[in-house]
Tab-separated table of C-alpha atoms in Angstrom:
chain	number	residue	atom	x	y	z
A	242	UNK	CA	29.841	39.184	-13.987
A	243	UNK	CA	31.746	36.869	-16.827
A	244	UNK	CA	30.383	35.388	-19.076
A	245	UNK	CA	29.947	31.438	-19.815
A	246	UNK	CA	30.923	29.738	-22.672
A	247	UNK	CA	27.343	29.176	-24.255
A	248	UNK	CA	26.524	33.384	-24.386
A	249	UNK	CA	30.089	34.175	-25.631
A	250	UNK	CA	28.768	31.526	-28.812
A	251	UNK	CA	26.028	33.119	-29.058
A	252	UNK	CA	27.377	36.728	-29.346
A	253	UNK	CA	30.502	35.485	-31.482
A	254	UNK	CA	33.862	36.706	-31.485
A	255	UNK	CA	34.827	38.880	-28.526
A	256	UNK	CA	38.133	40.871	-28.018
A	257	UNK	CA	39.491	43.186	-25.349
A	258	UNK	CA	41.246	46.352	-25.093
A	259	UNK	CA	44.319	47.734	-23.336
A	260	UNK	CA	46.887	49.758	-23.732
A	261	UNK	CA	49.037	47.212	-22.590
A	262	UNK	CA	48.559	43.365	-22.563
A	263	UNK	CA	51.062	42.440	-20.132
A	264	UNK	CA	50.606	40.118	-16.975
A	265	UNK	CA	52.062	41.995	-15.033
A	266	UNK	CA	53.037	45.474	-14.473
A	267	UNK	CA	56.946	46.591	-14.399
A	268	UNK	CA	57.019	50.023	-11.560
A	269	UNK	CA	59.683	52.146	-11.339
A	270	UNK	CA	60.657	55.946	-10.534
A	271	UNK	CA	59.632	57.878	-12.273
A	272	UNK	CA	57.928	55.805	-15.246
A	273	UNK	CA	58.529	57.925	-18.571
A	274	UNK	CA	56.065	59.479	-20.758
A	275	UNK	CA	55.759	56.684	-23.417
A	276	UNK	CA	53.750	53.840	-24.460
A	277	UNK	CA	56.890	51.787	-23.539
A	278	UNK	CA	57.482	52.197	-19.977
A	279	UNK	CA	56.654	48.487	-19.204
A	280	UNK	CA	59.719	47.543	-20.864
A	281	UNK	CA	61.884	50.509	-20.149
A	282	UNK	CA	62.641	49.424	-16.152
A	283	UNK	CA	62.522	45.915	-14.358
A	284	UNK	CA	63.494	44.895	-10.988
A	285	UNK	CA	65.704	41.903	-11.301
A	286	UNK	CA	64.207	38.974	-9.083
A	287	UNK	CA	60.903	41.167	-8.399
A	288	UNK	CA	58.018	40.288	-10.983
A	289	UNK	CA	55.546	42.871	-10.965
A	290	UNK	CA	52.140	43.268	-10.030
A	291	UNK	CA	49.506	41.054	-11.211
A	292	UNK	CA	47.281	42.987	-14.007
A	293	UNK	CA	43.496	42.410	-15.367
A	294	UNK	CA	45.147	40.112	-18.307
A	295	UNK	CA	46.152	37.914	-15.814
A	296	UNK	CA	43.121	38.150	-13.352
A	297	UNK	CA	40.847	37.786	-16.366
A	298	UNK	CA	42.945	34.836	-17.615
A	299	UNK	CA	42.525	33.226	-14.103
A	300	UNK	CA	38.830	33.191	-13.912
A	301	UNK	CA	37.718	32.566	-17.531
A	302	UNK	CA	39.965	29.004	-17.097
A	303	UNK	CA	38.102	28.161	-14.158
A	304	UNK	CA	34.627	28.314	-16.325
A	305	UNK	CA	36.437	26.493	-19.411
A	306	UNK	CA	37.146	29.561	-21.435
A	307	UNK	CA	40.841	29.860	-22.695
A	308	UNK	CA	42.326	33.724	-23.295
A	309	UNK	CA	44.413	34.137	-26.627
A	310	UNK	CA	47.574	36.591	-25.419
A	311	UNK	CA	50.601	35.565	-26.739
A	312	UNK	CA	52.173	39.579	-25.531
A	313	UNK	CA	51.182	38.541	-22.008
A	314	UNK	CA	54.731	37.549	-21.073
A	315	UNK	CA	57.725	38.447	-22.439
A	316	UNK	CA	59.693	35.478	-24.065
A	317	UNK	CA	61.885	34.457	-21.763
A	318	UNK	CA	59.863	34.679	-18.657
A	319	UNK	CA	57.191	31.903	-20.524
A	320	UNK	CA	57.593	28.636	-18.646
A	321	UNK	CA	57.657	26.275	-21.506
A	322	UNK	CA	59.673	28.490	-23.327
A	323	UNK	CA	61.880	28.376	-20.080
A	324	UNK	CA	61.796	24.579	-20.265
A	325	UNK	CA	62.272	24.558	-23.862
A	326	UNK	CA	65.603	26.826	-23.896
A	327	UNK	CA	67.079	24.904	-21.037
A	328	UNK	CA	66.630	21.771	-22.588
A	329	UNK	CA	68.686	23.227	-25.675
A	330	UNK	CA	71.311	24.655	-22.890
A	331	UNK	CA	72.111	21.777	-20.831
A	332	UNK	CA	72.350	19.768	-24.129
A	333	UNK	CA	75.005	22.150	-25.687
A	334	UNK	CA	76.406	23.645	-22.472
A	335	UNK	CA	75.469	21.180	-19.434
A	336	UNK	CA	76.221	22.231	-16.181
A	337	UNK	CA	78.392	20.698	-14.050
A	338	UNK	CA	75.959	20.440	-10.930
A	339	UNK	CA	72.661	21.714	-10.013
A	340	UNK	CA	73.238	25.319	-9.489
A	341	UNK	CA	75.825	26.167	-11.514
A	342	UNK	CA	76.737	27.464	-14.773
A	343	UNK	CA	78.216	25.737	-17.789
A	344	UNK	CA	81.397	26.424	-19.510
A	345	UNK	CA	80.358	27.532	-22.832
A	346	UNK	CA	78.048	30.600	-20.683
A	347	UNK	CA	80.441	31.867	-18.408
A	348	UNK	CA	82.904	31.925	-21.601
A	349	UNK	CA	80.258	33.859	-23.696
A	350	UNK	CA	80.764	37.561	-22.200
A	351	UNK	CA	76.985	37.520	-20.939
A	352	UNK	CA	75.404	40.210	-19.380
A	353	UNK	CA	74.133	39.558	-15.610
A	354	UNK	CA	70.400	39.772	-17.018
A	355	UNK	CA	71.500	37.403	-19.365
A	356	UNK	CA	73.195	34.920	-16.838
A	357	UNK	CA	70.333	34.994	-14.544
A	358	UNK	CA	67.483	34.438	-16.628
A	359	UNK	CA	69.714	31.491	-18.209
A	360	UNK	CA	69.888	30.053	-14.739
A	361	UNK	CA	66.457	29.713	-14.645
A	362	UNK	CA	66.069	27.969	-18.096
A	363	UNK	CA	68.460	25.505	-16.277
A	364	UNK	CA	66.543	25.224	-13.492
A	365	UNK	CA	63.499	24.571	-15.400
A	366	UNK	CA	64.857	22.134	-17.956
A	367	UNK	CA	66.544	19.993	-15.037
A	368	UNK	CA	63.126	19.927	-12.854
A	369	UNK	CA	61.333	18.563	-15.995
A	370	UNK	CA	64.361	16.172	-16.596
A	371	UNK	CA	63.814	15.044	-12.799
A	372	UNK	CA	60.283	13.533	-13.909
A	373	UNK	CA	62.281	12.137	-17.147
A	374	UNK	CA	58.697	11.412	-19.406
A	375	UNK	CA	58.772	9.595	-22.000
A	376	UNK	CA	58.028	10.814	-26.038
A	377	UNK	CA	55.354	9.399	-28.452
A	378	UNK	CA	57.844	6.309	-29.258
A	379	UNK	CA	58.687	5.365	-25.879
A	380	UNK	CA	62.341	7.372	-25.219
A	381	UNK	CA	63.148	9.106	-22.605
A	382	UNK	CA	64.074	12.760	-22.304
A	383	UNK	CA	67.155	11.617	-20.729
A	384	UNK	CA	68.102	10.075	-23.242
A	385	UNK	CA	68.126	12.759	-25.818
A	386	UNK	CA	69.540	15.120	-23.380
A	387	UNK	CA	72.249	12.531	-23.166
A	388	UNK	CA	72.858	11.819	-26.892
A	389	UNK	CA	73.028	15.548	-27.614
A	390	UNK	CA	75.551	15.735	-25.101
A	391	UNK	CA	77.777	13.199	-26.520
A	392	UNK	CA	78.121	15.049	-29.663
A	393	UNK	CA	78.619	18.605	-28.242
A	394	UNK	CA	80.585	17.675	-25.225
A	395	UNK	CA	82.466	14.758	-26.363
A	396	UNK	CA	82.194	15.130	-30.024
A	397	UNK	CA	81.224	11.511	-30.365
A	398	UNK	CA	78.945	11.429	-33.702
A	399	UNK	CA	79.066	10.389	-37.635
A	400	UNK	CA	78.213	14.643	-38.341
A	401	UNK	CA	80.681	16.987	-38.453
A	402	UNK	CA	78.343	19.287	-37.752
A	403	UNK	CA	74.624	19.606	-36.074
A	404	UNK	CA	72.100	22.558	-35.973
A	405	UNK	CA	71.098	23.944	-33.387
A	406	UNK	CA	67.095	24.031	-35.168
A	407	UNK	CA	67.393	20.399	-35.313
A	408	UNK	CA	68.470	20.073	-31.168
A	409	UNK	CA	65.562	22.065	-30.651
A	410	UNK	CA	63.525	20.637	-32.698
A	411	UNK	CA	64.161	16.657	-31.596
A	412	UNK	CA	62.269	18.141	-27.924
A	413	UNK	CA	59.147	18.898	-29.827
A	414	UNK	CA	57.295	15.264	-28.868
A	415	UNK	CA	57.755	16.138	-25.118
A	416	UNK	CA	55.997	19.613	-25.789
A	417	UNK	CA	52.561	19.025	-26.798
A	418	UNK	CA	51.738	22.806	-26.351
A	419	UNK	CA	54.234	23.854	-29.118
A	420	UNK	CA	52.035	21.189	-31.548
A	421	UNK	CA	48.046	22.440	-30.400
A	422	UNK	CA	48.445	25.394	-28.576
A	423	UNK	CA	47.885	28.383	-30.584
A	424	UNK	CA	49.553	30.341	-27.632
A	425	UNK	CA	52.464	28.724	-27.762
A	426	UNK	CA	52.939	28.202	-31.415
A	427	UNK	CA	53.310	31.736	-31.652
A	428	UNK	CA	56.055	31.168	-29.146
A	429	UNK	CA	57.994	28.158	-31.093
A	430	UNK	CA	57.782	30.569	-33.906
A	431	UNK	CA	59.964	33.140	-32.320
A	432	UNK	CA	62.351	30.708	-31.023
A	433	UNK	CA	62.627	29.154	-34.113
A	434	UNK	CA	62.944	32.712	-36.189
A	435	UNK	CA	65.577	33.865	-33.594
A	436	UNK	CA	67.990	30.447	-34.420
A	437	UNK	CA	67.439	31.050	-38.110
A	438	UNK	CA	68.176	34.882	-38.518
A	439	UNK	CA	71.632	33.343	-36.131
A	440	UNK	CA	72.388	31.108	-38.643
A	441	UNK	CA	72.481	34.417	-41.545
A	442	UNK	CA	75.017	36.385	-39.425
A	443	UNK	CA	76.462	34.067	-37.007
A	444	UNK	CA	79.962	32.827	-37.327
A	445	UNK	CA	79.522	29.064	-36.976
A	446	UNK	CA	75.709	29.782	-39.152
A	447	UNK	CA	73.930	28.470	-35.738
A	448	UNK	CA	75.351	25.142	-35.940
A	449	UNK	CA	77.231	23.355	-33.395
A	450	UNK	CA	80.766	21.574	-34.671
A	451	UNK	CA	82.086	18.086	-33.547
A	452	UNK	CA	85.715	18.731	-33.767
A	453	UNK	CA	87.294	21.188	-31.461
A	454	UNK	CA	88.773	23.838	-31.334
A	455	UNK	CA	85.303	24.741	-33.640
A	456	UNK	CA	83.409	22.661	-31.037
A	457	UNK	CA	83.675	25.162	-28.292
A	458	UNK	CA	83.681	28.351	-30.563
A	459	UNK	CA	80.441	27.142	-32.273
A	460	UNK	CA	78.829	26.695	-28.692
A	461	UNK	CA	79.913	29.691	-27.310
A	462	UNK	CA	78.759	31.319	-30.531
A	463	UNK	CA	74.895	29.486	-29.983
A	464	UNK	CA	74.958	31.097	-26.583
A	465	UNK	CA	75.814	34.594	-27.553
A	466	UNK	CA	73.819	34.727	-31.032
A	467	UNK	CA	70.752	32.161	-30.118
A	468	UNK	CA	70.267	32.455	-26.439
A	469	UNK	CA	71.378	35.530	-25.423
A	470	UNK	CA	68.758	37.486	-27.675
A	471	UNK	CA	65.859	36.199	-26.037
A	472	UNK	CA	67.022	36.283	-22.993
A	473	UNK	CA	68.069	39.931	-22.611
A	474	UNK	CA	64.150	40.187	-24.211
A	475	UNK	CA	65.260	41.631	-27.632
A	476	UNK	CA	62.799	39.066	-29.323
A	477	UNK	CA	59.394	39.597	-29.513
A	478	UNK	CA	56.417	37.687	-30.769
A	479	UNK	CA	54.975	37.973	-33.880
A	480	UNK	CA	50.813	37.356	-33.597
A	481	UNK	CA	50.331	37.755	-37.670
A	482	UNK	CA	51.859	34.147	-38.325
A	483	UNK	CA	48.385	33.270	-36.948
A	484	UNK	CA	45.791	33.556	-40.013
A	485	UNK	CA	43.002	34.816	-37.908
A	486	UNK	CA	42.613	35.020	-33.989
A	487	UNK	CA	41.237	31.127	-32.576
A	488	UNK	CA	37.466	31.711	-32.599
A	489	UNK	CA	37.148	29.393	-28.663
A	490	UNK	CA	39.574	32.133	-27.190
A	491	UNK	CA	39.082	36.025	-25.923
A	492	UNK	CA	41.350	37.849	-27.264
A	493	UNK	CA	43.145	40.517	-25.786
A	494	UNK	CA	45.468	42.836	-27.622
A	495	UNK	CA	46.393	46.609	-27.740
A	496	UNK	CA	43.916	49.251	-29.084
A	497	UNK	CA	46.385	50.149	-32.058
A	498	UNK	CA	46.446	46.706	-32.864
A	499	UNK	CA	42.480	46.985	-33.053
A	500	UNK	CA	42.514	49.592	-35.684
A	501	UNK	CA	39.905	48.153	-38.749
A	502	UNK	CA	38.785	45.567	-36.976
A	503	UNK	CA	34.945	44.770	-35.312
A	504	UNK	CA	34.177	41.902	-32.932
A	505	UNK	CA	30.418	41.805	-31.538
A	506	UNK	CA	31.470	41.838	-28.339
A	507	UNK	CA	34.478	44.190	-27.235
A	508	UNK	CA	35.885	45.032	-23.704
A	509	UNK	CA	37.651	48.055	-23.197
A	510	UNK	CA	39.857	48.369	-19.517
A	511	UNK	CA	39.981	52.024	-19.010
A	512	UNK	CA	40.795	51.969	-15.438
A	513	UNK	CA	42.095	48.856	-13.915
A	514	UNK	CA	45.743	50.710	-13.423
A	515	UNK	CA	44.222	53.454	-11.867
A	516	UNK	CA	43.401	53.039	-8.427
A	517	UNK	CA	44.640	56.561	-6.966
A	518	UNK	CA	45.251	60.343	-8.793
A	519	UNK	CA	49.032	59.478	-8.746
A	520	UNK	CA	50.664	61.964	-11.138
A	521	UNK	CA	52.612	59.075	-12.947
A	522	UNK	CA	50.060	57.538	-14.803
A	523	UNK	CA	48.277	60.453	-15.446
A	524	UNK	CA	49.347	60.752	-19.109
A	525	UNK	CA	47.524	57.563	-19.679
A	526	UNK	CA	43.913	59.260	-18.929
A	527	UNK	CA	44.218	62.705	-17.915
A	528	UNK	CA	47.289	64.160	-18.929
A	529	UNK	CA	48.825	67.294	-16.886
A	530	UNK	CA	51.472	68.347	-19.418
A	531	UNK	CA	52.375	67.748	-23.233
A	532	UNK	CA	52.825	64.586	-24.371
A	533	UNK	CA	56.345	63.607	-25.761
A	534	UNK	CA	54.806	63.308	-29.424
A	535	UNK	CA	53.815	67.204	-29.103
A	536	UNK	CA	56.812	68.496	-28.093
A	537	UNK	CA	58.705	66.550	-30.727
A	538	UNK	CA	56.337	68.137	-33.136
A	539	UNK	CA	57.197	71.352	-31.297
A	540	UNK	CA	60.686	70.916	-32.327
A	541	UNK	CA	60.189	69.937	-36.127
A	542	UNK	CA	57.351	72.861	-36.716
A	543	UNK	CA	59.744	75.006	-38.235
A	544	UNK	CA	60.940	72.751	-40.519
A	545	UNK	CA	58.205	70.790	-41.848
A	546	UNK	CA	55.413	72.002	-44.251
A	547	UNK	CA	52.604	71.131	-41.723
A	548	UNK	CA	54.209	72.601	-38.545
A	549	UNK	CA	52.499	75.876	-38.544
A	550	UNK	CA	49.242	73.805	-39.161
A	551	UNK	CA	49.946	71.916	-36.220
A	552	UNK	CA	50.957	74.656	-33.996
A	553	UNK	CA	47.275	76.711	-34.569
A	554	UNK	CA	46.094	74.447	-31.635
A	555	UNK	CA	48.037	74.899	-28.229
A	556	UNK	CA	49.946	71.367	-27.161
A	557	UNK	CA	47.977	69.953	-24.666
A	558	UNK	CA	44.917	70.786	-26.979
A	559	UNK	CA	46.495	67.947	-29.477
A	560	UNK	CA	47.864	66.344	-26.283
A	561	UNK	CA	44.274	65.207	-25.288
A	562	UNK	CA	42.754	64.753	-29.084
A	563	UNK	CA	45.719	61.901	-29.342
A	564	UNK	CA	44.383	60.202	-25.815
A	565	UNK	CA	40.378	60.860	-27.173
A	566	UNK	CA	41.724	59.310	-30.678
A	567	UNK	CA	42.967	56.528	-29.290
A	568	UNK	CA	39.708	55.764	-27.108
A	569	UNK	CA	37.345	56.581	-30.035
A	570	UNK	CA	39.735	53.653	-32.002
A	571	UNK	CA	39.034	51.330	-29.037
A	572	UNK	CA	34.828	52.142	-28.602
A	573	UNK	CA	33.906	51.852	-32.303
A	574	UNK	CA	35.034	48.276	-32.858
A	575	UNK	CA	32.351	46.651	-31.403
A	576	UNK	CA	29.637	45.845	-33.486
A	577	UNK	CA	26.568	44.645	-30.819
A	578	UNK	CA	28.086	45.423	-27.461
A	579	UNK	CA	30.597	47.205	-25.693
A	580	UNK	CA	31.752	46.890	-21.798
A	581	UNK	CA	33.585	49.176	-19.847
A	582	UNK	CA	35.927	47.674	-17.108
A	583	UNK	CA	38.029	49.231	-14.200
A	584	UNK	CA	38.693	49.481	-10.687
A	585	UNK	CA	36.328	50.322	-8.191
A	586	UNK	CA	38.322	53.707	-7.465
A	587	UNK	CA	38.444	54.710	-11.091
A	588	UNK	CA	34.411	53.739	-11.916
A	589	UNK	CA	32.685	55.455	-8.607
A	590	UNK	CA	30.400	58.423	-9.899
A	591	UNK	CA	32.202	60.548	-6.853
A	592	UNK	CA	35.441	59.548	-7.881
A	593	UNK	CA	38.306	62.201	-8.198
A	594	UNK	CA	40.554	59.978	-10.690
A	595	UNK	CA	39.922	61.795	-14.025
A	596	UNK	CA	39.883	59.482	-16.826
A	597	UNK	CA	38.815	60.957	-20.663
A	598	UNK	CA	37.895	57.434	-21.276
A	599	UNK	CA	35.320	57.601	-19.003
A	600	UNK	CA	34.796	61.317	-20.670
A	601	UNK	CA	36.115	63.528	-18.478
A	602	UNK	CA	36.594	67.067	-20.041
A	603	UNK	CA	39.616	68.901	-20.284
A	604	UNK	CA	38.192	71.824	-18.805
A	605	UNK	CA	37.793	68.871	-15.896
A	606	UNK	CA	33.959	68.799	-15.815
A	607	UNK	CA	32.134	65.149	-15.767
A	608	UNK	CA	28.610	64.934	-17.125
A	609	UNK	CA	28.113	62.575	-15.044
A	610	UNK	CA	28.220	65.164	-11.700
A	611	UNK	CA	28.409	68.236	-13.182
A	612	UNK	CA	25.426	68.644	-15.364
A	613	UNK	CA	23.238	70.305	-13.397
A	614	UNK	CA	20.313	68.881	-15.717
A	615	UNK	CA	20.967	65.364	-14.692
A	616	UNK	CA	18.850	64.029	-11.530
A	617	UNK	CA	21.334	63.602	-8.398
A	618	UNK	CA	22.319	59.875	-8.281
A	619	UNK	CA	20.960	57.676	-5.704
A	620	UNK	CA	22.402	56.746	-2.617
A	621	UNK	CA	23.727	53.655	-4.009
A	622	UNK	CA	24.960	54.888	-7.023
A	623	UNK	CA	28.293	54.212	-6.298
A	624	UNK	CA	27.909	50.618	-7.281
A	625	UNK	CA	25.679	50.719	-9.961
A	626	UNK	CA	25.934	49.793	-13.072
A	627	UNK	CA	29.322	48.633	-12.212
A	628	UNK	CA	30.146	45.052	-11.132
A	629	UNK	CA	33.685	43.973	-9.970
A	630	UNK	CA	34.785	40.514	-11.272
């Protein structure tokens, strides 16, 4: 059962947990031992599943409560960032028909992750220039598309030069978002961060020129230095520009990132991605072999003052402590109440998906069935005290 808007007042603050805060999940074979495996693969053209950040997201907008998540997506795959980059494209590189590509990309030795998410942009920008809305004052977004295309096509201007911070920023009246949405400031800030660490190392300092042959140089260069960083997803987001998390919002972030903070109310998914005993997510909750951290401390012991210290317990000993660590991080922020959330395969009482969130042992005994003080549970108990959203 969620909760409305008038108890999450009333109990303050609230946060959630995860390991990861993505939207959706990125599978491949076989995922990798590491806390980055969402990132490491991606299908081109497949988007993954759908995860409990974006379930959760769903359903708390359909009873008026907004979700603060700025990880949820990576950069480029954000519509109005979409809309917002392809704007800046088809100003300084337009294409010559719906479809295709523009000069200054195909020029700009792109990789085909690159080109393709690029595409999009286009495709975005050019379905919001199809509605062609007006700004604040009255213009069109035509006609700025238009004028910045004089001056980097045609070279037709009083500047020599232009920025390519001041393109973007001339489309900030038709983006509203970028202006109230806490969300998506966090996202203008990146964009805007990635065009100004381009204009340190960049050969044409992020700026496009209106004589040629610096014209075309300069806009190939704000392809491959501006562009292309966000979208082959080497930018990422950076939450702590916001001086504390918006108090009308859940917020959902990583356990690390929870580490010295309390909310009154805190959520902790331990089980959502775990609907069956598949061996490749087991060294998420119940892990079957050392972790990549041990055996790299394997490999440094006998070099390092505090590797025999280390060694006294046996690796998967100090391969579980780091998974119960993490949880203990996770269920001592709360400071009234703290929910569990999962599957229905990963919650069950007779369930076989081990879990140490849900305090499993390593010896693989659950109190929960295996002390034989505890009464049997009732028929039923399979959905008690549980409740699926």
């Amino acid at each position: 059962q969620l909760f409305t808007t008038e108890k999450l007042n009333r109990l303050g603050p609230a946060v959630i947990y995860k390991r990861f805060v993505s939207h959706r999940s990125v599978e491949s074979q076989p995922i990798p031992r590491c806390n980055s495996y969402l990132s490491a693969y991606a299908f081109r053209g497949q988007p993954g599943k759908e995860r409990l950040p974006l379930h959760l997201r769903q359903e708390l907008e359909t009873r008026g409560l907004k979700v603060f998540n700025p990880r949820g997506l990576a950069l480029r795959d954000i519509p109005i960032v979409q809309q917002f980059l392809g704007l800046v494209l088809e100003c300084i590189d337009p294409a010559p028909s719906p479809g295709s590509r523009g000069v200054g990309q195909q020029a700009a030795f792109l990789t085909n992750d690159a080109h393709d998410f690029m595409d999009q942009w286009r495709v975005a920008a050019q379905s919001m220039l199809t509605f062609n809305s007006r700004g604040p004052r009255g213009d069109l977004l035509s006609d700025k598309v238009d004028r910045w295309r004089r001056f980097a096509v045609h070279g037709r201007d009083s500047e020599s030069e232009w920025p390519v911070l001041d393109i973007c920023y001339s489309f900030l009246p038709w983006f509203s978002r970028f202006q109230d949405d806490p969300e998506a400031q966090v996202y203008l800030e990146a964009i805007t961060r990635t065009v100004a660490a381009a204009s340190t190392f960049s050969g044409y300092k992020a700026a496009i020129q209106r004589d040629e042959p610096h014209r075309t140089r300069s806009i190939n260069g704000a392809i491959r230095d501006v562009l292309n960083p966000i979208a082959e997803n080497l930018v990422a987001v950076d939450e702590e520009i916001m001086p504390s998390v918006p108090r009308d919002r859940l917020n959902i972030m990583t356990i690390h990132q929870a580490k010295g903070l309390e909310f009154p109310l805190v959520i902790v998914d331990v089980s959502s991605d775990f609907k069956t005993n598949h061996r490749t997510q087991r060294f998420k909750r119940f892990p079957d072999e050392e972790s990549s951290v041990v055996l790299l401390e394997d490999d440094l012991a006998a070099v390092t003052p505090v590797g025999p210290a280390r060694q006294r317990r046996s690796g998967m000993q100090r391969t579980f402590e780091d998974l119960i660590r993490l949880y203990y991080v996770a269920y001592s922020r709360p400071q009234s109440l703290l929910m569990l959330v999962g599957c229905q395969q990963g919650l069950q009482f007779r369930t076989s998906i081990k879990n140490v969130a849900k305090f499993w042992r390593r010896d693989e005994s659950w109190a929960w069935v295996s002390d034989p003080r505890l009464r049997p549970p009732p028929v039923d108990a399979d959905l008690l005290p549980f409740i699926r959203i």
